[in-house]
Amino acid sequence: MKTYLVTGAAGFIGCNFVRYIMQAHGDQCRVIVVDALTYAGNLGSIADLLEHDNCSFVKCDIGDHDAIAKLLAENDVDYIVNFAAESHVDRSITGPRIFVETNVLGTQNLLDCARFAWRLPDGSYPESKKFLQVSTDEVYGSLSKDFEQAEPLALDDDLKPLADGRTDMKTYGRNFFEETTPVSPRSPYSASKTAADLLVLAYHETYGLPVNVTRCSNNYGPYHFPEKLIPLLINNILQGKKLPVYGRGENVRDWLYVEDHCRAIDLVLQRGRLGEVYNVGGFNEESNINIVRLVIDTVARLIKENPDYMKVVECDPALINDNLIEFVTDRPGHDMRYAINPSKIVRELGWFPTTPFTRGIEHTVRWNLEHRDWVKSVTSGDYQSYYEKQYNR
């Protein structure tokens, strides 16, 4: 049995990861969830999992040395998976300090606690141990957008069989982020994640700590805090609110369904080469404005197909159309395009994203329609005041 200590697991990707490994490994894993339950951490996202004997929760900050050291001393932890982070670019622009405190100093504290808990008398570490830092493609900076219209992504011949018939793969440019691409962060958020990544890799080189870093593209799916683009769009559509789009919506991101990401993280934990960085991308780029239109169309279609969904719509369904789109002043330093080349993890570990974007969007919209209580529980208090400040400028 492997014991996972998963930090930030009451947040979006973290809670989906815990769900994934408990389903994939069943009784062969034990999970300790650590979360400070800040504004984006919702214990309700994992409440049902905590009913299982092999899943437990500890409320603490990853920067709390005594609490983390005590956890590692009392539990034979095999894997530390660090999702805990302040992660919203807009928030980092208005309040950068907490991003340094959590993302940089918090990660350093986890690394130190792991180093002292796992180190053997001869200075080596057991083969069963690993620290995995979950990071972002934003550490690489920005890419150019070469094409006005998306074109099919050309796969190498040895990767085509893994595509399993996917025809939605596309790209808006010729260049991609590779694991060897120099880091070039453009916001306080991405700078703090870059610093954390470099600390993780430095602990491997300096102390021999067994580590990996994964850098993912934009995730979407269930349990996504509705300050991020896709859940924000769905929530606003159902309330008949305007859909704020930065600039003209031309910025491009590579989109990855969260369950595909969780499967990649698990593979890196099991088989990733120590000290290596693995990019995890969706082979699917799309402009923000096209995503907005796809979400509008998907919500309208699902409501029309399923009359039961009408019960959660707070506006006239006839008004769910492109007239909801409202272009707002672009945010400072808004990167034009992110695009990951995940060929390394495909070749080394046999991973490939299996969820087409349109199907993933439909799953995500359905989940939000069927879990309105969850959405309403997190769209209150601090989130509401932040939303008003950010978009009613």
Coordinates of N, CA and C in Angstrom, one line a residue, residues 55-205:
C55 N -8.8 7.5 3.6 CA -8.7 8.9 3.3 C -8.9 9.7 4.5
S56 N -8.0 10.6 4.8 CA -8.1 11.5 6.0 C -7.7 12.9 5.7
F57 N -8.2 13.8 6.5 CA -7.9 15.3 6.2 C -7.3 15.9 7.4
V58 N -6.3 16.8 7.1 CA -5.6 17.6 8.1 C -5.6 19.0 7.6
K59 N -6.2 19.9 8.4 CA -6.2 21.3 8.1 C -4.9 22.0 8.6
C60 N -4.0 22.4 7.6 CA -2.8 23.2 8.0 C -2.3 23.8 6.7
D61 N -1.4 24.8 7.0 CA -0.7 25.5 5.9 C 0.5 24.8 5.6
I62 N 0.9 24.7 4.3 CA 2.1 24.0 3.9 C 3.4 24.7 4.4
G63 N 3.2 26.0 4.8 CA 4.3 26.7 5.4 C 4.5 26.5 6.9
D64 N 3.6 25.7 7.5 CA 3.7 25.4 8.9 C 4.7 24.2 9.1
H65 N 5.9 24.5 9.5 CA 7.0 23.5 9.6 C 6.6 22.4 10.6
D66 N 6.2 22.8 11.8 CA 5.9 21.8 12.9 C 4.8 20.9 12.5
A67 N 3.7 21.4 11.8 CA 2.6 20.6 11.4 C 3.0 19.6 10.4
I68 N 3.7 20.0 9.4 CA 4.1 19.1 8.3 C 5.2 18.1 8.8
A69 N 6.1 18.5 9.6 CA 7.1 17.6 10.1 C 6.4 16.5 11.0
K70 N 5.4 16.9 11.7 CA 4.7 16.0 12.6 C 4.0 14.9 11.7
L71 N 3.3 15.4 10.7 CA 2.6 14.5 9.8 C 3.6 13.4 9.2
L72 N 4.7 13.9 8.8 CA 5.7 13.0 8.1 C 6.3 12.0 9.2
A73 N 6.4 12.5 10.4 CA 7.0 11.7 11.4 C 6.0 10.6 11.9
E74 N 4.7 10.9 11.8 CA 3.7 9.9 12.3 C 3.2 9.0 11.2
N75 N 3.5 9.3 9.9 CA 3.0 8.5 8.8 C 4.2 8.2 7.9
D76 N 4.2 6.9 7.4 CA 5.2 6.5 6.4 C 4.7 6.9 5.0
V77 N 5.0 8.2 4.7 CA 4.5 8.7 3.4 C 5.4 8.4 2.3
D78 N 4.9 7.8 1.2 CA 5.7 7.5 0.1 C 5.7 8.6 -0.9
Y79 N 4.6 9.3 -1.2 CA 4.6 10.3 -2.2 C 4.0 11.6 -1.6
I80 N 4.7 12.7 -1.8 CA 4.2 14.0 -1.5 C 3.8 14.7 -2.8
V81 N 2.6 15.0 -3.0 CA 2.1 15.6 -4.3 C 1.6 17.0 -3.9
N82 N 2.4 18.0 -4.4 CA 2.1 19.4 -4.0 C 1.3 20.2 -5.0
F83 N 0.0 20.2 -4.7 CA -0.9 21.1 -5.5 C -1.2 22.4 -4.8
A84 N -0.8 22.6 -3.6 CA -1.1 23.8 -2.8 C -0.5 25.0 -3.4
A85 N -1.3 25.9 -3.8 CA -0.8 27.2 -4.4 C -1.8 28.2 -4.5
E86 N -1.4 29.5 -4.4 CA -2.3 30.6 -4.9 C -2.1 30.5 -6.4
S87 N -3.2 30.5 -7.2 CA -3.1 30.2 -8.6 C -3.7 31.1 -9.6
H88 N -4.3 32.2 -9.2 CA -5.0 33.1 -10.1 C -4.2 34.3 -10.5
V89 N -3.9 34.5 -11.8 CA -3.1 35.5 -12.2 C -3.6 36.9 -11.8
D90 N -4.9 37.1 -12.0 CA -5.5 38.4 -11.6 C -5.2 38.7 -10.1
R91 N -5.4 37.8 -9.3 CA -5.2 38.0 -7.8 C -3.7 38.3 -7.5
S92 N -2.8 37.7 -8.3 CA -1.4 37.9 -8.1 C -1.0 39.3 -8.5
I93 N -1.7 39.9 -9.4 CA -1.4 41.3 -9.8 C -1.9 42.3 -8.7
T94 N -3.0 42.0 -8.1 CA -3.5 42.9 -7.1 C -2.9 42.7 -5.7
G95 N -2.4 41.4 -5.4 CA -1.9 41.1 -4.1 C -0.8 40.0 -4.2
P96 N 0.4 40.4 -4.7 CA 1.4 39.4 -4.9 C 2.1 38.7 -3.7
R97 N 2.0 39.4 -2.6 CA 2.8 38.8 -1.4 C 2.4 37.4 -1.0
I98 N 1.1 37.1 -1.0 CA 0.7 35.8 -0.6 C 1.1 34.7 -1.5
F99 N 1.3 35.1 -2.8 CA 1.8 34.2 -3.8 C 3.2 33.7 -3.5
V100 N 4.1 34.7 -3.0 CA 5.4 34.3 -2.6 C 5.4 33.5 -1.3
E101 N 4.6 33.9 -0.4 CA 4.5 33.2 0.9 C 4.1 31.7 0.7
T102 N 3.0 31.5 -0.1 CA 2.5 30.2 -0.2 C 3.3 29.3 -1.2
N103 N 3.5 29.9 -2.4 CA 4.0 29.1 -3.5 C 5.5 28.9 -3.4
V104 N 6.2 29.9 -2.9 CA 7.7 29.7 -2.7 C 8.1 29.2 -1.4
L105 N 7.7 30.0 -0.3 CA 8.2 29.5 1.0 C 7.4 28.3 1.5
G106 N 6.2 28.1 1.1 CA 5.5 26.9 1.4 C 6.1 25.7 0.8
T107 N 6.4 25.8 -0.5 CA 7.1 24.7 -1.2 C 8.4 24.3 -0.5
Q108 N 9.2 25.4 -0.2 CA 10.5 25.1 0.4 C 10.3 24.4 1.8
N109 N 9.3 24.8 2.5 CA 9.1 24.1 3.8 C 8.8 22.6 3.6
L110 N 7.9 22.3 2.6 CA 7.6 20.9 2.3 C 8.9 20.1 1.9
L111 N 9.7 20.8 1.1 CA 10.9 20.1 0.7 C 11.8 19.8 1.9
D112 N 12.0 20.8 2.7 CA 12.9 20.5 3.9 C 12.3 19.4 4.8
C113 N 11.0 19.5 5.0 CA 10.4 18.4 5.9 C 10.6 17.1 5.2
A114 N 10.4 17.0 3.9 CA 10.6 15.7 3.2 C 12.0 15.2 3.3
R115 N 12.9 16.1 3.2 CA 14.4 15.8 3.2 C 14.7 15.2 4.5
F116 N 14.3 15.8 5.6 CA 14.7 15.3 6.9 C 13.9 14.0 7.3
A117 N 12.7 13.9 6.8 CA 11.9 12.7 7.2 C 12.3 11.5 6.4
W118 N 12.8 11.6 5.2 CA 13.1 10.5 4.3 C 14.6 10.1 4.3
R119 N 15.4 11.0 4.6 CA 16.9 10.8 4.4 C 17.4 9.6 5.3
L120 N 18.1 8.7 4.7 CA 18.7 7.6 5.4 C 20.0 8.0 6.0
P121 N 20.6 7.2 7.0 CA 21.8 7.6 7.6 C 23.0 7.9 6.6
D122 N 23.0 7.2 5.5 CA 24.1 7.4 4.6 C 23.8 8.5 3.6
G123 N 22.7 9.2 3.8 CA 22.4 10.4 3.0 C 21.6 10.1 1.8
S124 N 21.3 8.8 1.5 CA 20.4 8.5 0.4 C 19.0 8.5 0.8
Y125 N 18.1 8.1 -0.1 CA 16.7 8.1 0.1 C 16.1 6.7 -0.4
P126 N 15.1 6.2 0.3 CA 14.5 5.0 -0.1 C 13.9 5.1 -1.6
E127 N 13.9 4.1 -2.3 CA 13.4 4.1 -3.7 C 11.9 4.4 -3.8
S128 N 11.2 4.1 -2.7 CA 9.7 4.2 -2.7 C 9.3 5.7 -2.5
K129 N 10.2 6.6 -2.2 CA 9.8 8.0 -1.9 C 9.9 8.9 -3.1
K130 N 9.0 9.9 -3.2 CA 9.1 10.9 -4.3 C 8.3 12.1 -3.9
F131 N 8.8 13.3 -4.2 CA 8.2 14.6 -4.1 C 7.8 15.0 -5.5
L132 N 6.5 15.3 -5.7 CA 6.1 15.8 -7.1 C 5.5 17.1 -7.0
Q133 N 6.1 18.1 -7.7 CA 5.6 19.5 -7.7 C 4.7 19.6 -8.9
V134 N 3.5 20.0 -8.7 CA 2.5 20.2 -9.8 C 2.6 21.7 -10.2
S135 N 3.1 22.0 -11.4 CA 3.4 23.3 -11.8 C 2.5 23.6 -13.1
T136 N 2.9 24.7 -13.8 CA 2.1 25.2 -14.9 C 3.0 25.6 -16.1
D137 N 2.4 25.6 -17.2 CA 3.1 26.1 -18.4 C 3.3 27.6 -18.4
E138 N 2.7 28.3 -17.5 CA 2.9 29.8 -17.4 C 4.3 30.1 -17.0
V139 N 5.1 29.2 -16.5 CA 6.5 29.5 -16.1 C 7.3 29.8 -17.3
Y140 N 6.9 29.3 -18.5 CA 7.7 29.5 -19.7 C 7.5 30.8 -20.4
G141 N 6.4 31.6 -20.0 CA 6.2 32.9 -20.6 C 5.1 32.8 -21.7
S142 N 5.4 33.5 -22.8 CA 4.4 33.6 -23.8 C 4.9 33.2 -25.2
L143 N 4.1 32.7 -26.1 CA 4.4 32.3 -27.4 C 3.7 33.2 -28.4
S144 N 4.1 33.2 -29.6 CA 3.5 34.0 -30.7 C 2.3 33.1 -31.3
K145 N 1.3 33.9 -31.8 CA 0.2 33.2 -32.5 C 0.4 33.5 -33.9
D146 N 0.8 32.4 -34.7 CA 1.1 32.6 -36.1 C 0.0 32.5 -37.0
F147 N -1.1 31.8 -36.7 CA -2.2 31.6 -37.6 C -3.5 32.2 -37.0
E148 N -4.2 32.8 -37.9 CA -5.5 33.4 -37.5 C -6.5 32.2 -37.3
Q149 N -6.4 31.2 -38.1 CA -7.3 30.0 -37.9 C -6.5 28.8 -37.5
A150 N -7.1 28.0 -36.6 CA -6.5 26.8 -36.1 C -6.3 25.8 -37.2
E151 N -5.1 25.1 -37.2 CA -4.8 24.1 -38.1 C -4.6 22.8 -37.4
P152 N -4.8 21.6 -38.1 CA -4.6 20.3 -37.4 C -3.1 20.2 -36.9
L153 N -3.0 19.6 -35.7 CA -1.7 19.4 -35.2 C -1.1 18.1 -35.8
A154 N 0.1 18.2 -36.4 CA 0.8 17.1 -37.0 C 1.5 16.3 -35.9
L155 N 1.2 15.0 -35.8 CA 1.8 14.1 -34.9 C 2.9 13.3 -35.5
D156 N 4.0 13.0 -34.8 CA 5.0 12.1 -35.3 C 4.4 10.7 -35.5
D157 N 4.9 10.0 -36.4 CA 4.3 8.7 -36.8 C 4.2 7.8 -35.5
D158 N 5.2 7.8 -34.6 CA 5.2 6.9 -33.5 C 4.2 7.4 -32.4
L159 N 3.6 8.6 -32.5 CA 2.6 9.1 -31.6 C 1.2 8.9 -32.1
K160 N 1.0 8.7 -33.4 CA -0.3 8.7 -34.0 C -1.2 7.5 -33.4
P161 N -0.6 6.3 -33.2 CA -1.5 5.3 -32.6 C -2.1 5.6 -31.2
L162 N -1.3 6.5 -30.5 CA -1.8 6.9 -29.2 C -3.0 7.9 -29.2
A163 N -3.1 8.5 -30.4 CA -4.2 9.5 -30.5 C -5.6 8.9 -30.5
D164 N -5.7 7.6 -30.8 CA -6.9 6.9 -30.7 C -8.1 7.6 -31.4
G165 N -7.8 8.0 -32.6 CA -8.9 8.6 -33.4 C -9.3 10.0 -33.1
R166 N -8.6 10.7 -32.2 CA -8.9 12.1 -31.9 C -8.6 12.9 -33.1
T167 N -9.6 13.7 -33.5 CA -9.5 14.6 -34.6 C -9.6 16.1 -34.3
D168 N -9.7 16.4 -33.0 CA -9.9 17.7 -32.6 C -8.6 18.5 -32.3
M169 N -7.5 17.8 -32.4 CA -6.2 18.4 -32.0 C -5.9 19.5 -33.0
K170 N -5.4 20.6 -32.5 CA -5.2 21.8 -33.3 C -4.1 22.7 -32.7
T171 N -3.6 23.6 -33.5 CA -2.6 24.5 -33.0 C -2.8 25.9 -33.6
Y172 N -2.4 26.9 -32.9 CA -2.4 28.3 -33.4 C -1.0 28.8 -33.7
G173 N 0.0 28.0 -33.7 CA 1.3 28.5 -33.9 C 2.3 27.3 -34.2
R174 N 3.5 27.7 -34.6 CA 4.5 26.7 -34.9 C 5.4 26.3 -33.7
N175 N 5.5 27.2 -32.7 CA 6.4 27.0 -31.6 C 5.6 26.4 -30.4
F176 N 6.3 25.6 -29.6 CA 5.7 25.0 -28.4 C 6.7 25.1 -27.2
F177 N 6.1 25.0 -26.0 CA 6.9 24.9 -24.8 C 7.5 23.5 -24.7
E178 N 8.8 23.4 -24.6 CA 9.4 22.1 -24.4 C 9.9 22.1 -23.0
E179 N 10.3 20.9 -22.4 CA 10.9 20.9 -21.1 C 12.2 21.7 -21.0
T180 N 12.8 21.8 -22.2 CA 14.1 22.6 -22.2 C 13.9 24.1 -22.5
T181 N 12.7 24.5 -22.7 CA 12.5 25.9 -22.9 C 12.8 26.7 -21.7
P182 N 13.7 27.8 -21.8 CA 14.0 28.6 -20.7 C 12.8 29.2 -20.0
V183 N 12.7 29.2 -18.7 CA 11.6 29.8 -18.0 C 11.7 31.3 -18.1
S184 N 10.5 31.9 -18.3 CA 10.4 33.4 -18.5 C 9.1 33.9 -18.0
P185 N 8.8 33.8 -16.7 CA 7.5 34.2 -16.1 C 7.2 35.7 -16.4
R186 N 5.9 35.9 -16.5 CA 5.4 37.3 -16.9 C 4.5 37.9 -15.8
S187 N 4.1 37.2 -14.8 CA 3.2 37.7 -13.7 C 3.8 37.3 -12.4
P188 N 3.3 37.9 -11.3 CA 3.8 37.5 -10.0 C 3.4 36.0 -9.7
Y189 N 2.3 35.6 -10.2 CA 1.9 34.2 -10.0 C 2.9 33.2 -10.7
S190 N 3.1 33.4 -12.0 CA 4.0 32.5 -12.7 C 5.5 32.7 -12.2
A191 N 5.9 33.8 -11.7 CA 7.2 34.0 -11.1 C 7.3 33.2 -9.8
S192 N 6.3 33.1 -9.0 CA 6.3 32.4 -7.8 C 6.3 30.9 -8.1
K193 N 5.6 30.4 -9.1 CA 5.6 29.0 -9.5 C 7.0 28.6 -10.1
T194 N 7.6 29.5 -10.8 CA 8.9 29.3 -11.3 C 9.9 29.1 -10.2
A195 N 9.9 30.0 -9.2 CA 10.8 29.9 -8.1 C 10.6 28.6 -7.4
A196 N 9.4 28.2 -7.2 CA 9.1 26.9 -6.5 C 9.7 25.7 -7.3
D197 N 9.5 25.7 -8.6 CA 10.0 24.7 -9.5 C 11.5 24.6 -9.4
L198 N 12.2 25.7 -9.4 CA 13.6 25.7 -9.3 C 14.1 25.2 -8.0
L199 N 13.4 25.6 -6.9 CA 13.8 25.0 -5.6 C 13.7 23.5 -5.6
V200 N 12.6 23.0 -6.1 CA 12.4 21.5 -6.2 C 13.6 20.9 -6.9
L201 N 13.9 21.4 -8.1 CA 15.0 20.8 -8.8 C 16.4 21.0 -8.1
A202 N 16.5 22.1 -7.4 CA 17.7 22.4 -6.7 C 17.9 21.4 -5.5
Y203 N 16.8 21.0 -4.9 CA 16.9 20.1 -3.8 C 17.3 18.7 -4.3
H204 N 16.9 18.4 -5.5 CA 17.4 17.1 -6.1 C 18.9 17.2 -6.4
E205 N 19.3 18.3 -7.0 CA 20.8 18.4 -7.3 C 21.6 18.5 -6.1

